[in-house]
CSV table of C-alpha atoms and ligand atoms in Angstrom, one decimal:
chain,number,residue,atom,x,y,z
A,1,UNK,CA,29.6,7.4,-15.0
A,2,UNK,CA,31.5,4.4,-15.9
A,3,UNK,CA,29.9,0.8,-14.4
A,4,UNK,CA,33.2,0.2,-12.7
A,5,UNK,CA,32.4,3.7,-10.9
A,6,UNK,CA,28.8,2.6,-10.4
A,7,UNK,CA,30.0,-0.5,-8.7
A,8,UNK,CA,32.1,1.5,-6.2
A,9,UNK,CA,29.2,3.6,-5.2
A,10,UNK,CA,27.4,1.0,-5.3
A,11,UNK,CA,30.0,-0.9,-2.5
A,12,UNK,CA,29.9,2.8,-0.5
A,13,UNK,CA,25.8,2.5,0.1
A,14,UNK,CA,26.5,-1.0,1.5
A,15,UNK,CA,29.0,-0.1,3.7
A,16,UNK,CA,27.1,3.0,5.1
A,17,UNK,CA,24.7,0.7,6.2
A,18,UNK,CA,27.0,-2.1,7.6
A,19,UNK,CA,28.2,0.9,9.4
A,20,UNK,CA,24.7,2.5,11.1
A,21,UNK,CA,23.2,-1.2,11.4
A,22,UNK,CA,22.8,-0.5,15.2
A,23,UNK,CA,20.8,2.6,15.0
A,24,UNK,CA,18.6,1.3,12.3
A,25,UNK,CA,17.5,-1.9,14.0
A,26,UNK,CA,17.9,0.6,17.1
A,27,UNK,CA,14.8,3.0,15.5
A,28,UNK,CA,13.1,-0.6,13.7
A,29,UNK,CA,12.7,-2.1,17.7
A,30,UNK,CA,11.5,1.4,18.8
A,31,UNK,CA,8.3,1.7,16.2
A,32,UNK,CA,7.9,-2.1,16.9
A,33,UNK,CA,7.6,-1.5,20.8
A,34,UNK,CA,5.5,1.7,20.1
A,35,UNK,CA,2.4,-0.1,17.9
A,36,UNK,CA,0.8,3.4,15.8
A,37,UNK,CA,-2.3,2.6,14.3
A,38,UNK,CA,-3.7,5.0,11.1
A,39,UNK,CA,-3.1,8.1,11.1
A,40,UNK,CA,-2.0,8.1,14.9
A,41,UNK,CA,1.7,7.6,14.1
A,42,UNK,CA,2.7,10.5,15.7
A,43,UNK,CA,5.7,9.2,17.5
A,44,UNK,CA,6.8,6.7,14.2
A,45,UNK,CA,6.8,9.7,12.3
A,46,UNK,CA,8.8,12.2,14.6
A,47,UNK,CA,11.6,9.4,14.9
A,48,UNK,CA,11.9,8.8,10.9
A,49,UNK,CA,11.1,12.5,10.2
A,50,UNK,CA,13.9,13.7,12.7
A,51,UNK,CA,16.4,10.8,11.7
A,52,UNK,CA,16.5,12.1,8.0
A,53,UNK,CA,16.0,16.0,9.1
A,54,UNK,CA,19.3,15.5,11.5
A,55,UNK,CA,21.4,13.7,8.0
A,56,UNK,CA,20.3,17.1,6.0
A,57,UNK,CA,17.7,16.6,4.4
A,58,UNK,CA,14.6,19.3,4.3
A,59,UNK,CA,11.9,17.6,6.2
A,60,UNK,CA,7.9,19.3,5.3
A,61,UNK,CA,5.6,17.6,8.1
A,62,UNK,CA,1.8,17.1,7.9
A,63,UNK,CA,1.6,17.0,3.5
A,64,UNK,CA,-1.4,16.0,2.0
A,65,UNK,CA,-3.2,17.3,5.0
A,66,UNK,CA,-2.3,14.7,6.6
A,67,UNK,CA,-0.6,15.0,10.1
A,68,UNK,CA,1.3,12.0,10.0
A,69,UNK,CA,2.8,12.1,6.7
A,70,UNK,CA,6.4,14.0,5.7
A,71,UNK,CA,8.3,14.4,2.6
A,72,UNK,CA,12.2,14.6,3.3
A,73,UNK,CA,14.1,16.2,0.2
A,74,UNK,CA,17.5,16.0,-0.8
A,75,UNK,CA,19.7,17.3,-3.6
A,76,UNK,CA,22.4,15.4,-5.4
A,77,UNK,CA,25.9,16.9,-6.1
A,78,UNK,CA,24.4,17.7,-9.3
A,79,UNK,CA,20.6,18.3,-10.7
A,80,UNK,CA,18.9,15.1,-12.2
A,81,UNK,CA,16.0,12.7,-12.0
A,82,UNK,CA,14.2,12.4,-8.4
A,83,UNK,CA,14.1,9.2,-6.7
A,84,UNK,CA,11.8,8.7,-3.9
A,85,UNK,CA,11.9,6.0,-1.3
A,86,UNK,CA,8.3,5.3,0.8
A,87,UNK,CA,7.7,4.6,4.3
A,88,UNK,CA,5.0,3.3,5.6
A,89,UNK,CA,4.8,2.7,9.6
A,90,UNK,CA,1.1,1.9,10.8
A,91,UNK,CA,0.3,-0.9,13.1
A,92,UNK,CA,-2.4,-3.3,13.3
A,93,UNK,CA,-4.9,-2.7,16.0
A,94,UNK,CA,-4.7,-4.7,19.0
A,95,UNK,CA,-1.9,-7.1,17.1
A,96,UNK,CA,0.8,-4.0,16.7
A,97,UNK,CA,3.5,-4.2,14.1
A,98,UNK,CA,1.7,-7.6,12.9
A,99,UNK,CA,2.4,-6.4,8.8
A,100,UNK,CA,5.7,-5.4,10.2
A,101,UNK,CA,6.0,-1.7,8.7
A,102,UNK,CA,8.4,-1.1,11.2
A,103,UNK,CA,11.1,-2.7,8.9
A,104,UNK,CA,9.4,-1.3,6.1
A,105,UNK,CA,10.0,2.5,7.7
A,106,UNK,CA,13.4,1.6,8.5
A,107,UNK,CA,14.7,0.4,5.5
A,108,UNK,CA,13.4,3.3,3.4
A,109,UNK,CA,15.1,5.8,6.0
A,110,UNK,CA,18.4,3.4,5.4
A,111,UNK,CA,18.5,3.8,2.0
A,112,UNK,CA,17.7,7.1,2.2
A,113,UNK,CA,20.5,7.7,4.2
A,114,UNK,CA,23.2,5.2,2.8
A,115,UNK,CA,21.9,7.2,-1.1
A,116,UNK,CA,22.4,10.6,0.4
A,117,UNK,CA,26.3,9.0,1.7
A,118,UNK,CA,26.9,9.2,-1.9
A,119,UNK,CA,25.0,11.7,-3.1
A,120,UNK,CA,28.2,14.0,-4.5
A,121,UNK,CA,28.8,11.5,-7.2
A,122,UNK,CA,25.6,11.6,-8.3
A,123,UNK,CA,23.1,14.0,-10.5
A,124,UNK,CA,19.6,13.6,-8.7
A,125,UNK,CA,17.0,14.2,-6.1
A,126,UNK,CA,16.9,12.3,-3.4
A,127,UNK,CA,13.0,11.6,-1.2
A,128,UNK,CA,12.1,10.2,1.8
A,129,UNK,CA,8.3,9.6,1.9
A,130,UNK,CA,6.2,8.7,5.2
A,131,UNK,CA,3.2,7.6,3.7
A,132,UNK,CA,0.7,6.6,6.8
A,133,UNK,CA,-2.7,4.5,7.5
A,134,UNK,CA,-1.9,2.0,4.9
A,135,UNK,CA,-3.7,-0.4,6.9
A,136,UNK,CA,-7.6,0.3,5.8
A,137,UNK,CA,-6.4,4.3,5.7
A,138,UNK,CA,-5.5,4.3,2.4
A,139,UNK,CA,-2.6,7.0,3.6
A,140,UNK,CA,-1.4,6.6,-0.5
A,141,UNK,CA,-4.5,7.1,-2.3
A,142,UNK,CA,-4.7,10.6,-0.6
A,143,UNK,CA,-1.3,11.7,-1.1
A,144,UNK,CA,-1.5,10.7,-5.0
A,145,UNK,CA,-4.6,12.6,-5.5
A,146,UNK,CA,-2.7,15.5,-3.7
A,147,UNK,CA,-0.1,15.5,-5.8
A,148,UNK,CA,2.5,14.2,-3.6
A,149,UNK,CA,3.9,12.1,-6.1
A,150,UNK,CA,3.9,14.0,-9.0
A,151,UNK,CA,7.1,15.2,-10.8
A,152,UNK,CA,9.1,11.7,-9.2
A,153,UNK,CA,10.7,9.7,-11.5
A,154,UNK,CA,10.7,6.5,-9.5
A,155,UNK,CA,9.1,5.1,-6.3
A,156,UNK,CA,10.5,2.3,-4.2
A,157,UNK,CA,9.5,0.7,-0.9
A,158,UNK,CA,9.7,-2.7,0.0
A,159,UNK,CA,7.2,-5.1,2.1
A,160,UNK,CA,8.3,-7.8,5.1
A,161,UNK,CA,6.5,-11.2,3.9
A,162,UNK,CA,7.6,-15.1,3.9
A,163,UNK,CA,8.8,-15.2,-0.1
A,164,UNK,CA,11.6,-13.2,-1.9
A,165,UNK,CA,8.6,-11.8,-4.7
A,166,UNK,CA,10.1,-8.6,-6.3
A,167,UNK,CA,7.7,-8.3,-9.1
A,168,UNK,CA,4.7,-9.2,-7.3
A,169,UNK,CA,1.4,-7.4,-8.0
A,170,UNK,CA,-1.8,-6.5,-6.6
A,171,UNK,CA,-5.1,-6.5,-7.3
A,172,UNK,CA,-7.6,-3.3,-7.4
A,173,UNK,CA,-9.7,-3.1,-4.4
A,174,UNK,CA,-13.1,-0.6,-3.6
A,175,UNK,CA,-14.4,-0.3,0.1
A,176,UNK,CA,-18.4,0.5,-0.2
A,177,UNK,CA,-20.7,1.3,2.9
A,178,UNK,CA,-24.2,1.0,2.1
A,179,UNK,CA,-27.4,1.9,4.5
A,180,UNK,CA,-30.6,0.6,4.3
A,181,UNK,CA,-33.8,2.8,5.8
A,182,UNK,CA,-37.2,1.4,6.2
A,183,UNK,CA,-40.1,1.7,9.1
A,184,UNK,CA,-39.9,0.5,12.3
A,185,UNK,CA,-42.9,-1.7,13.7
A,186,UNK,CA,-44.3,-4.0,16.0
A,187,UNK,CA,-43.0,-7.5,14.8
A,188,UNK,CA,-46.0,-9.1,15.8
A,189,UNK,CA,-48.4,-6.6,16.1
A,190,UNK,CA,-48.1,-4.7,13.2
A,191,UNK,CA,-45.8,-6.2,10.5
A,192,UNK,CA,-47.8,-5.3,7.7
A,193,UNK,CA,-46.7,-1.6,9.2
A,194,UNK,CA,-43.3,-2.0,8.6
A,195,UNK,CA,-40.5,-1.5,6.2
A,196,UNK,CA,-37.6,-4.3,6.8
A,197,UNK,CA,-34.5,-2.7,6.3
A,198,UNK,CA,-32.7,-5.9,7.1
A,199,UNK,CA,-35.0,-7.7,4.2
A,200,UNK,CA,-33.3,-5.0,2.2
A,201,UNK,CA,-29.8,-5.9,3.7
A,202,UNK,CA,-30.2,-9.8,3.3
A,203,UNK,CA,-31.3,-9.8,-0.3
A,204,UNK,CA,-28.2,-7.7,-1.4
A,205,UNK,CA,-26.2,-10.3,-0.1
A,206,UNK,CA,-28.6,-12.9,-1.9
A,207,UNK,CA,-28.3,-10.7,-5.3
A,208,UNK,CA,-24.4,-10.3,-5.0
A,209,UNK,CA,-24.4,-14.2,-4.8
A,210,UNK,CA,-26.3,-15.0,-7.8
A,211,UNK,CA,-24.1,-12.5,-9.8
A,212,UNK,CA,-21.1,-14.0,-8.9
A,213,UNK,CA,-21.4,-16.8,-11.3
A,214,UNK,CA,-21.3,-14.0,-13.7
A,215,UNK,CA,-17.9,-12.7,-12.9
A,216,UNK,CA,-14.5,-13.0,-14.0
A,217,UNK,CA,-12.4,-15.7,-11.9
A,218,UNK,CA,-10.1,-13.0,-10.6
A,219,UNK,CA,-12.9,-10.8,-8.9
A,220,UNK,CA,-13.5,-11.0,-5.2
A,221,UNK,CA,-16.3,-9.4,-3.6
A,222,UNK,CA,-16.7,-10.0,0.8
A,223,UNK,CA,-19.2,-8.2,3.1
A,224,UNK,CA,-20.4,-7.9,6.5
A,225,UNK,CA,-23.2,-6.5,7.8
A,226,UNK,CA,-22.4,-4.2,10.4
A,227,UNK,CA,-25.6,-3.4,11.6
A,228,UNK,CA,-28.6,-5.9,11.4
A,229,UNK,CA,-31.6,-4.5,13.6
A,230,UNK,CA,-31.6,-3.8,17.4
A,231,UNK,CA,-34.8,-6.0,19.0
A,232,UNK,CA,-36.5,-8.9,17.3
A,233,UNK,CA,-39.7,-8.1,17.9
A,234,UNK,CA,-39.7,-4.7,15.8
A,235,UNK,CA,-39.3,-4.9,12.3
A,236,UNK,CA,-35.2,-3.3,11.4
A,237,UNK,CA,-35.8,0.2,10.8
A,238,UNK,CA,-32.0,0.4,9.6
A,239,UNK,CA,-29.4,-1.8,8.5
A,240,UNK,CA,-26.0,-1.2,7.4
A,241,UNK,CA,-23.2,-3.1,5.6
A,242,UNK,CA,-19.6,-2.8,4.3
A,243,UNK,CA,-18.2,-4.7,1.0
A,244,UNK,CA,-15.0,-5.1,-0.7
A,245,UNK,CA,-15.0,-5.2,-4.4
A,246,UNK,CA,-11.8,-6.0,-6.3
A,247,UNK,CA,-11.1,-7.0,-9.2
A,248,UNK,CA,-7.6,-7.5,-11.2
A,249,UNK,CA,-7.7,-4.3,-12.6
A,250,UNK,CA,-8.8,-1.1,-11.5
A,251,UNK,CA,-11.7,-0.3,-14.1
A,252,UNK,CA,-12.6,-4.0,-14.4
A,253,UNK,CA,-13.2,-3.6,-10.5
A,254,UNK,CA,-15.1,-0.6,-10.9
A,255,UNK,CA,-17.4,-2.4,-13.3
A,256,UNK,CA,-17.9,-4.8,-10.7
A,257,UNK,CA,-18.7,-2.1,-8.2
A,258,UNK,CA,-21.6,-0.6,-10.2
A,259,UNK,CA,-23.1,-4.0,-10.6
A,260,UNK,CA,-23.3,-4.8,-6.7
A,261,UNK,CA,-24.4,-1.8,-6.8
A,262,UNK,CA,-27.5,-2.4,-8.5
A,263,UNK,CA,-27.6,-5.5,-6.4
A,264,UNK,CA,-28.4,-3.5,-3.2
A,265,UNK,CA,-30.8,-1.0,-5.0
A,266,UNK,CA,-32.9,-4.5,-6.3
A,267,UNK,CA,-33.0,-5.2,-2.5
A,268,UNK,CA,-34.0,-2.1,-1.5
A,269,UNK,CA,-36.5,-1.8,-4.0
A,270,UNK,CA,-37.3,-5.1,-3.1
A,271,UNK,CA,-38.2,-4.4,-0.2
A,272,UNK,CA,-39.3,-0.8,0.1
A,273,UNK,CA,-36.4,0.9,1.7
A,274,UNK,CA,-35.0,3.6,1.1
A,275,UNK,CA,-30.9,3.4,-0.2
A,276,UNK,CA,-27.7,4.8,0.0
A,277,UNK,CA,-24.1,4.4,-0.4
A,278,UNK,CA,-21.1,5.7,-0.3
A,279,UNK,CA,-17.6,4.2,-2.3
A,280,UNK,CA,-14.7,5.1,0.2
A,281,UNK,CA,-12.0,4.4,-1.0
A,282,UNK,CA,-10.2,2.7,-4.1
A,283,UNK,CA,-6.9,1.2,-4.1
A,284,UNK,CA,-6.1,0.6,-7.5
A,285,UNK,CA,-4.4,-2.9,-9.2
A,286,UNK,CA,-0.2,-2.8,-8.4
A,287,UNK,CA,1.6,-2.5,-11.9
A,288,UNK,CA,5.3,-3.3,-10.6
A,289,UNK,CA,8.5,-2.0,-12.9
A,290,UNK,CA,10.2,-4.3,-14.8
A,291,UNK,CA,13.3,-2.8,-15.2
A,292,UNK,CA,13.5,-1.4,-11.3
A,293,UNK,CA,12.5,-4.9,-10.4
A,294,UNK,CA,15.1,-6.7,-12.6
A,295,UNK,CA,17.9,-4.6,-10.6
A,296,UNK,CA,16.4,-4.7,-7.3
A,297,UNK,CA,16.5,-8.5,-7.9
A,298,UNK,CA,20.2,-8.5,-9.0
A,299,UNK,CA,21.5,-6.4,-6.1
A,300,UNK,CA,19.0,-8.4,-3.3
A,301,UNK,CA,20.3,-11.5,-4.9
A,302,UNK,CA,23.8,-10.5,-4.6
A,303,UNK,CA,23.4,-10.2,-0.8
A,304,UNK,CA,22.1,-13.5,-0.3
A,305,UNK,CA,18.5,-13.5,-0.4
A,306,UNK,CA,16.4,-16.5,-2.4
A,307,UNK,CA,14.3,-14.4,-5.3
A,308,UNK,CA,11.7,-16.7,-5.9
A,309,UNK,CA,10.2,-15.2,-9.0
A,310,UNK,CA,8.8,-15.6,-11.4
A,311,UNK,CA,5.9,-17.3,-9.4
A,312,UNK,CA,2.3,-16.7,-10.9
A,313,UNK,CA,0.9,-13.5,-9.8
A,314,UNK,CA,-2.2,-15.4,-7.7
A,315,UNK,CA,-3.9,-15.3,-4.0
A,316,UNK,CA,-3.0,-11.5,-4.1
A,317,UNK,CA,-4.4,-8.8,-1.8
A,318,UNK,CA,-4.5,-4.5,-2.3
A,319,UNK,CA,-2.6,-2.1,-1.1
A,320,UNK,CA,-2.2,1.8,-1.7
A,321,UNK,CA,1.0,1.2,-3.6
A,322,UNK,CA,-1.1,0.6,-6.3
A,323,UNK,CA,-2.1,3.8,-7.0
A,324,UNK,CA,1.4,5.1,-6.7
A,325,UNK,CA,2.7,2.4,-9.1
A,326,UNK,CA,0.5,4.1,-11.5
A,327,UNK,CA,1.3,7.7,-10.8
A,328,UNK,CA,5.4,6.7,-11.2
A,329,UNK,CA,7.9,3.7,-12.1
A,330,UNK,CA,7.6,1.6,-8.9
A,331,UNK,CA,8.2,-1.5,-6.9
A,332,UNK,CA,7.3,-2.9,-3.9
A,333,UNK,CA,9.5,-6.0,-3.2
A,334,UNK,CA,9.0,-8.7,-0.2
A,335,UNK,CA,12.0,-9.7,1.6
A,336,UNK,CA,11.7,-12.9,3.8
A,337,UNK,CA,11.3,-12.4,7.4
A,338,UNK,CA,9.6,-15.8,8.6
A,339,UNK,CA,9.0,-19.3,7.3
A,340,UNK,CA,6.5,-19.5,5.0
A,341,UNK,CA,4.0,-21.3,8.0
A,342,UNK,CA,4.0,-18.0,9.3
A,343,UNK,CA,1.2,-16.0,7.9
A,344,UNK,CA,1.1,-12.3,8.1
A,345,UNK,CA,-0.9,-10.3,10.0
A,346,UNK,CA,-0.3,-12.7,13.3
A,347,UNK,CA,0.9,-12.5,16.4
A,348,UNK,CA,4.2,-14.9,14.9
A,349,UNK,CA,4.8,-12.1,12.2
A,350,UNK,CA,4.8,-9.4,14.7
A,351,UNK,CA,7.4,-11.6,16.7
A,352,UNK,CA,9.5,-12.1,13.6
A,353,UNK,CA,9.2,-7.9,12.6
A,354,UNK,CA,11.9,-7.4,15.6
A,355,UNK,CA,13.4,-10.3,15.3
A,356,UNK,CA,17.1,-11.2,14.4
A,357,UNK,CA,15.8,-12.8,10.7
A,358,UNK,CA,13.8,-9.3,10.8
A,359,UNK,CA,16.4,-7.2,11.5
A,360,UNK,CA,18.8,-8.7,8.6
A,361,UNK,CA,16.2,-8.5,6.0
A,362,UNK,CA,15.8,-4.8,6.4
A,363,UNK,CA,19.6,-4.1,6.0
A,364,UNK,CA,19.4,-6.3,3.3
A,365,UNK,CA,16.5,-4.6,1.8
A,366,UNK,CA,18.0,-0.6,2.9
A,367,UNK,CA,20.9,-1.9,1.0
A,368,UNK,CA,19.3,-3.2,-2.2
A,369,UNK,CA,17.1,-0.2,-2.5
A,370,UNK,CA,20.3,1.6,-2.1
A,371,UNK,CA,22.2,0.4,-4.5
A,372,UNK,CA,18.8,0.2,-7.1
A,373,UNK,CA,18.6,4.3,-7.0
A,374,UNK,CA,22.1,4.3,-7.2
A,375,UNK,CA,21.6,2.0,-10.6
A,376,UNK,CA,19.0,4.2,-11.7
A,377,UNK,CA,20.9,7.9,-11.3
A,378,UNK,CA,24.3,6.3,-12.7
A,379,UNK,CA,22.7,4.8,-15.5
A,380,UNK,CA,19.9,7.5,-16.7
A,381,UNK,CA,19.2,4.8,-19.9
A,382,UNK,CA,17.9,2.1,-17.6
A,383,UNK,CA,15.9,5.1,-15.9
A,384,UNK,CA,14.3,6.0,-19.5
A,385,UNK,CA,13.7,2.6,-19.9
A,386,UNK,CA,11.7,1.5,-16.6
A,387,UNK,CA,9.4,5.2,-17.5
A,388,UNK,CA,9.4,3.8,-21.0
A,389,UNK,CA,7.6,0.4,-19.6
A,390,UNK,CA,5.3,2.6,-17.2
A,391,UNK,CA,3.8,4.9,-20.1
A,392,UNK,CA,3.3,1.3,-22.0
A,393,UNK,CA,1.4,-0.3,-19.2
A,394,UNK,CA,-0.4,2.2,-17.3
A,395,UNK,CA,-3.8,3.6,-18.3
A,396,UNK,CA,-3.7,7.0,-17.9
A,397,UNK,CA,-7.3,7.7,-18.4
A,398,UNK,CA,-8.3,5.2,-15.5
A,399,UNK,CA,-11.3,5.8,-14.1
A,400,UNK,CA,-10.1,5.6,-10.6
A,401,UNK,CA,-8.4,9.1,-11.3
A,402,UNK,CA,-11.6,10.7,-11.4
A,403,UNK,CA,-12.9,9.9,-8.6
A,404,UNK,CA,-12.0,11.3,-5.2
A,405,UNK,CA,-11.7,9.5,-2.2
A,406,UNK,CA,-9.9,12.2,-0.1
A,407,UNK,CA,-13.2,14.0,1.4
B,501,ZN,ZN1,-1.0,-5.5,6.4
B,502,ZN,ZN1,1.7,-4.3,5.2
């Protein structure tokens, strides 16, 4: 295909979306006004899964085992590489679409939709993926280790936030749960009878702070106790706590992991309870794809919004992306909803999710995303290219592919 053809297409994507703006902001306000938390986005999901299914795609319901996530498949005029787009639709409990994944859902269906428009023209496969519970859920981490994403050749989604970051990362992240058991007692009475499970508790907190100074600037590690005891005067039979490990790299961060690990057995041991813990879940570090992220950033640029990069990839969170960014050539752009006063996860960024700023950005970014897969089919070099860069920088013995988290 000649660029000049490219270009046209390219125009055609744009226009399909000018032209079904109503109905996308229409389904955006709808999620928004119907807050879904993980895994309980039954009515997000029929929406977007219907949507696509009604265009002609082939819509599979309920993969991974999970019920809210769907895969929508479509082919291209002619057989070639497939292209997936991702939407993700959970809410925030009690604060609703305060992440706004409403506009994230809707833009992934729009450029779905505004690809399949042109989808004679081009050699391809064309994917809409509902990917749920990406709050906490980790919706991603259990449809990569079911295979969901295998055989893709490129992944793209993009995020609401208060920056134009294309090429932003993410750090790895590990969710542990540990229980302490020891012997209850009469505080007073009988304390020599007991077994302080909250002594346990405490002095992993007290270990994890003295190995800190040990650690890499880049690692983070934040826990809670979540149960401390239930009547001072008997000595804490059980205690429990949750931690989050990360680190800026997924095996770094699971070095880290074994060490607080050791931290809580020294307090157990320390104090004579019993141990045990469990490592839920891992979202690994966020490799984004040069080459998709250079031509996401020339086509969002071209339609007016303020790419900000390259800033320096700090004060990062996780996210299940991650673990699809190193399963297949990804990104996971931000597109500017709010001011940057306006912090995410708020009340103010649930306002702005649905509001007229909101709304533009997620044609903008259903356009982008558009025309970025229509880049990638009609230019199949720049496609060996970004899977060139993605063997070069992704680790594929990682540790975190070993381990399950699905169970
Ligand atoms: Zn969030
Ligand atoms: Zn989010």
């Amino acid at each position: 295909m000649t660029t000049s053809e490219a270009e046209a297409l390219k125009t055609r994507v744009q226009e399909y979306v000018d032209a079904n703006a109503a109905r996308l902001i229409e389904i955006s306000h709808t999620i928004h006004a119907h807050p879904e938390i993980a895994f309980e986005e039954y009515e997000s999901m029929a929406l977007l899964s219907g949507a696509i299914e009604e265009a002609g795609f082939d819509v599979t319901r309920g993969v991974a085992g999970l019920d809210t996530a769907f895969v929508a498949a479509a082919a291209c005029g002619r057989p070639g590489p497939a292209i997936a787009f991702l939407s993700e639709y959970d809410a925030l409990p009690a604060i609703g679409h305060a992440c706004g994944h409403n506009i994230i859902a809707t833009a992934g269906l729009g450029a779905a939709l505004a690809t399949y428009s042109v989808r004679n023209e081009l050699a391809g496969e064309l994917y809409l993926i509902g990917t749920p519970a990406e709050e906490g859920g980790g919706g991603k981490v259990i449809m990569v280790e079911r295979g969901v994403f295998d055989g893709l050749d490129a992944a793209m989604m993009i995020h609401p936030g208060t920056k134009a970051m294309v090429a932003r990362g993410s750090i790895a992240s590990n969710s542990l749960e540990f229980e302490f058991f020891g012997t209850p007692s009469h505080a007073a009475a009988a304390p020599d009878m007991g077994v302080n499970a909250l002594d346990a508790c405490i002095q992993t907190f007290n270990n994890i702070n003295a190995l800190r100074q040990h650690l890499t600037p880049d690692v983070r590690i934040h826990g809670i106790i979540t149960h401390g005891g239930d009547a001072v005067n008997v000595v804490p039979a059980y205690t429990s706590a949750k931690f989050s490990v990360r680190a800026a790299d997924s095996d770094t961060s699971f070095e880290v992991v074994d060490k607080v690990i050791r931290c809580a057995q020294a307090g157990a041991l320390a104090a004579g309870a019993e141990f045990r813990y469990k490592h839920k879940m891992h979202y690994a570090n966020r490799i984004p794809n040069p080459t998709m992220a250079n031509l996401f950033a020339d086509n969002i640029r071209g339609l007016g919004e303020n790419v900000v990069e390259p800033l320096p990839n700090e004060r990062m969170g996780s996210s299940d992306m991650g673990n699809v960014s190193q399963t297949v050539p990804s990104i996971h752009p931000y597109v500017v909803i709010a001011d940057p006063d306006v912090r995410g996860h708020t009340p103010e960024f649930a306002d702005a999710a649905a509001s007229e700023r909101g709304d533009a950005a997620l044609l903008r970014a259903a356009k982008a995303m558009a025309m970025t897969a229509v880049d990638l089919l009609a230019q199949p070099e720049l496609l060996e290219q970004a899977k060139a860069e993605f063997e070069e920088s992704v680790n594929s013995n990682a540790a975190w592919r070993k381990k399950r988290f699905s169970s």
